[in-house]
Amino acid sequence: MHGLSALVVLAGLVLAALPARAQVFDSNAPFAFLYDLDTETVLYAHDADAPFAPASLTKLMTAEIVFGFLDENAVSEETLFRVTEDTWRRGGAPAGTATMFAEVNSDVSVGDLLSGLVVQLANDAALTLADGFDGSEEAFARRMTARASELGLTQTRFTNATGFPEPEGATTTVRDMVRLAIHVIRTR
């Protein structure tokens, strides 16, 4: 009986030493990208370079720009920006979109706007930050696209700070968005 037990244990050890067969992963998603941050390994990619409109993923670059201004001490979290009536109407409570409910003509700190941007994906926060830093959303979008280029996001172009759809709108790829996310995770 001891011989049989030893054989079973030996067989178990041999089987445990064999490499496990990876299961095939597939997705019905139009785009997919699975990345291991610890090993810096792409585990799965499906149409990772196909262009698409980034929508609210745009706010990741909006946040990256704000972090840059904070890092350069160009502003502090206590710096106040005015919520204009235009910003309030397009991105605040009347817009019926994601909002932090900043009041029209109120002064809101960069820190609170950044929190609204990151936690609520607040459009009023994104628009107020764009106006506060660059005077217009268009100028801020150009800054965002330039920063994307600096980071090597070669397939990315932004047209606004919110991700609102536009006829000649923003474009990116899953691969570029993953690169941006990795940059933000590692530097912030």
Coordinates of C-alpha atoms in Angstrom, one line a residue:
M1 CA 0.0 0.0 0.0
H2 CA 2.9 2.4 0.8
G3 CA 4.2 1.8 -2.8
L4 CA 0.8 2.9 -4.2
S5 CA 0.8 6.0 -2.0
A6 CA 4.3 6.9 -3.0
L7 CA 3.3 6.4 -6.7
V8 CA 0.3 8.7 -6.3
V9 CA 2.4 11.4 -4.6
L10 CA 5.1 11.1 -7.2
A11 CA 2.5 11.4 -10.0
G12 CA 1.1 14.5 -8.3
L13 CA 4.5 16.1 -8.0
V14 CA 5.2 15.4 -11.7
L15 CA 1.9 16.8 -12.8
A16 CA 2.3 19.9 -10.6
A17 CA 5.7 20.6 -12.2
L18 CA 4.2 20.6 -15.7
P19 CA 3.3 24.0 -17.1
A20 CA -0.4 24.8 -16.9
R21 CA -2.2 25.2 -20.2
A22 CA -3.5 28.7 -20.7
Q23 CA -7.1 29.0 -21.4
V24 CA -8.1 30.8 -24.5
F25 CA -9.5 34.2 -23.8
D26 CA -11.9 35.9 -26.2
S27 CA -14.1 38.9 -26.0
N28 CA -17.1 40.2 -28.0
A29 CA -16.0 43.7 -27.2
P30 CA -15.1 45.8 -30.3
F31 CA -11.8 46.7 -28.7
A32 CA -9.9 45.1 -25.8
F33 CA -6.5 45.4 -24.1
L34 CA -5.4 43.5 -21.1
Y35 CA -2.1 44.6 -19.6
D36 CA -0.2 43.4 -16.5
L37 CA 1.3 46.6 -15.0
D38 CA 3.7 44.6 -12.7
T39 CA 5.3 42.6 -15.6
E40 CA 4.7 45.3 -18.3
T41 CA 3.2 42.5 -20.4
V42 CA 0.3 42.7 -22.9
L43 CA -1.8 39.7 -22.0
Y44 CA -4.5 40.2 -24.7
A45 CA -5.2 42.7 -27.4
H46 CA -8.1 42.9 -29.8
D47 CA -8.2 45.8 -32.4
A48 CA -6.1 47.8 -29.9
D49 CA -5.1 50.3 -32.7
A50 CA -8.6 50.8 -34.2
P51 CA -9.7 54.4 -33.8
F52 CA -12.7 55.3 -31.7
A53 CA -14.1 58.4 -29.9
P54 CA -12.8 58.5 -26.4
A55 CA -16.0 60.0 -24.8
S56 CA -15.4 60.3 -21.0
L57 CA -12.0 58.8 -21.3
T58 CA -11.0 62.2 -22.4
K59 CA -11.2 63.3 -18.8
L60 CA -8.1 61.2 -18.1
M61 CA -6.1 63.6 -20.2
T62 CA -7.9 66.6 -18.7
A63 CA -6.7 65.4 -15.3
E64 CA -3.2 64.8 -16.6
I65 CA -3.0 68.4 -17.7
V66 CA -4.2 69.6 -14.3
F67 CA -1.6 67.4 -12.6
G68 CA 1.0 69.0 -14.8
F69 CA 0.0 72.5 -13.8
L70 CA 0.1 71.4 -10.1
D71 CA 3.5 69.8 -10.5
E72 CA 4.9 72.9 -12.0
N73 CA 3.4 75.0 -9.2
A74 CA 1.6 77.1 -11.9
V75 CA -1.4 76.8 -9.6
S76 CA -2.2 75.2 -6.3
E77 CA -5.2 73.2 -5.3
E78 CA -6.5 76.4 -3.6
T79 CA -6.5 78.4 -6.8
L80 CA -10.0 79.5 -7.7
F81 CA -11.6 79.3 -11.1
R82 CA -14.9 80.9 -12.1
V83 CA -17.8 78.8 -13.3
T84 CA -19.2 80.9 -16.1
E85 CA -22.8 80.9 -17.3
D86 CA -21.7 79.2 -20.5
T87 CA -19.8 76.5 -18.7
W88 CA -22.7 76.0 -16.3
R89 CA -25.3 75.7 -19.1
R90 CA -23.1 73.3 -21.2
G91 CA -21.8 71.1 -18.4
G92 CA -23.6 72.0 -15.2
A93 CA -27.0 71.1 -13.8
P94 CA -29.0 72.5 -16.8
A95 CA -27.1 70.3 -19.2
G96 CA -28.4 67.0 -17.8
T97 CA -24.9 65.4 -18.0
A98 CA -22.4 64.2 -15.4
T99 CA -21.9 67.3 -13.2
M100 CA -20.6 68.3 -9.8
F101 CA -23.4 70.9 -9.6
A102 CA -21.1 73.9 -9.3
E103 CA -23.2 77.0 -9.1
V104 CA -23.2 79.6 -11.9
N105 CA -20.7 82.4 -11.3
S106 CA -19.2 80.7 -8.3
D107 CA -15.5 80.4 -7.7
V108 CA -14.4 76.8 -7.2
S109 CA -10.9 75.6 -6.2
V110 CA -8.7 73.6 -8.6
G111 CA -8.7 70.8 -5.9
D112 CA -12.5 70.6 -5.8
L113 CA -12.7 70.8 -9.6
L114 CA -10.1 68.0 -9.9
S115 CA -12.1 65.9 -7.4
G116 CA -15.3 66.5 -9.4
L117 CA -13.5 65.6 -12.6
V118 CA -12.1 62.4 -11.3
V119 CA -14.9 61.2 -9.0
Q120 CA -18.0 62.4 -10.9
L121 CA -16.5 62.7 -14.4
A122 CA -18.1 66.2 -14.1
N123 CA -18.4 68.1 -17.3
D124 CA -18.8 71.4 -15.5
A125 CA -15.4 70.7 -13.8
A126 CA -13.7 69.9 -17.1
L127 CA -15.1 73.0 -18.8
T128 CA -14.2 75.3 -15.9
L129 CA -10.6 73.9 -15.7
A130 CA -10.2 74.4 -19.5
D131 CA -11.4 78.0 -19.3
G132 CA -9.4 78.6 -16.2
F133 CA -6.1 77.3 -17.6
D134 CA -6.3 78.4 -21.3
G135 CA -9.2 80.8 -21.6
S136 CA -11.1 78.5 -23.9
E137 CA -11.9 74.9 -24.3
E138 CA -10.5 74.9 -27.8
A139 CA -7.1 76.1 -26.6
F140 CA -7.2 73.6 -23.8
A141 CA -8.0 70.8 -26.3
R142 CA -4.9 71.8 -28.4
R143 CA -2.8 71.6 -25.2
M144 CA -4.3 68.1 -24.5
T145 CA -3.4 66.9 -28.0
A146 CA 0.1 68.4 -27.7
R147 CA 0.6 66.5 -24.4
A148 CA -0.7 63.3 -26.0
S149 CA 2.0 63.7 -28.7
E150 CA 4.7 64.3 -26.0
L151 CA 3.6 61.0 -24.3
G152 CA 3.9 59.1 -27.6
L153 CA 0.1 58.7 -28.0
T154 CA 0.4 59.0 -31.8
Q155 CA -3.2 58.1 -32.7
T156 CA -4.9 60.5 -30.3
R157 CA -6.4 63.9 -30.9
F158 CA -8.7 65.9 -28.6
T159 CA -11.3 68.5 -29.6
N160 CA -12.7 69.3 -26.1
A161 CA -12.1 68.7 -22.4
T162 CA -15.2 66.7 -21.8
G163 CA -15.4 64.0 -24.5
F164 CA -18.7 65.4 -25.8
P165 CA -19.2 64.1 -29.3
E166 CA -18.5 66.5 -32.2
P167 CA -18.8 66.1 -36.0
E168 CA -15.0 66.3 -36.4
G169 CA -14.4 64.9 -33.0
A170 CA -11.7 63.4 -30.9
T171 CA -10.1 60.1 -31.7
T172 CA -7.9 57.7 -29.9
T173 CA -7.1 53.9 -29.7
V174 CA -7.3 51.5 -26.8
R175 CA -3.5 51.2 -26.9
D176 CA -3.1 54.9 -26.5
M177 CA -5.6 55.1 -23.7
V178 CA -3.8 52.3 -21.8
R179 CA -0.5 54.1 -22.3
L180 CA -2.0 57.3 -20.9
A181 CA -3.5 55.4 -17.9
I182 CA -0.1 53.7 -17.2
H183 CA 1.6 57.2 -17.3
V184 CA -1.0 58.6 -14.9
I185 CA -0.8 55.7 -12.5
R186 CA 3.0 55.7 -12.4
T187 CA 3.5 59.5 -12.1
R188 CA 0.6 60.5 -9.9

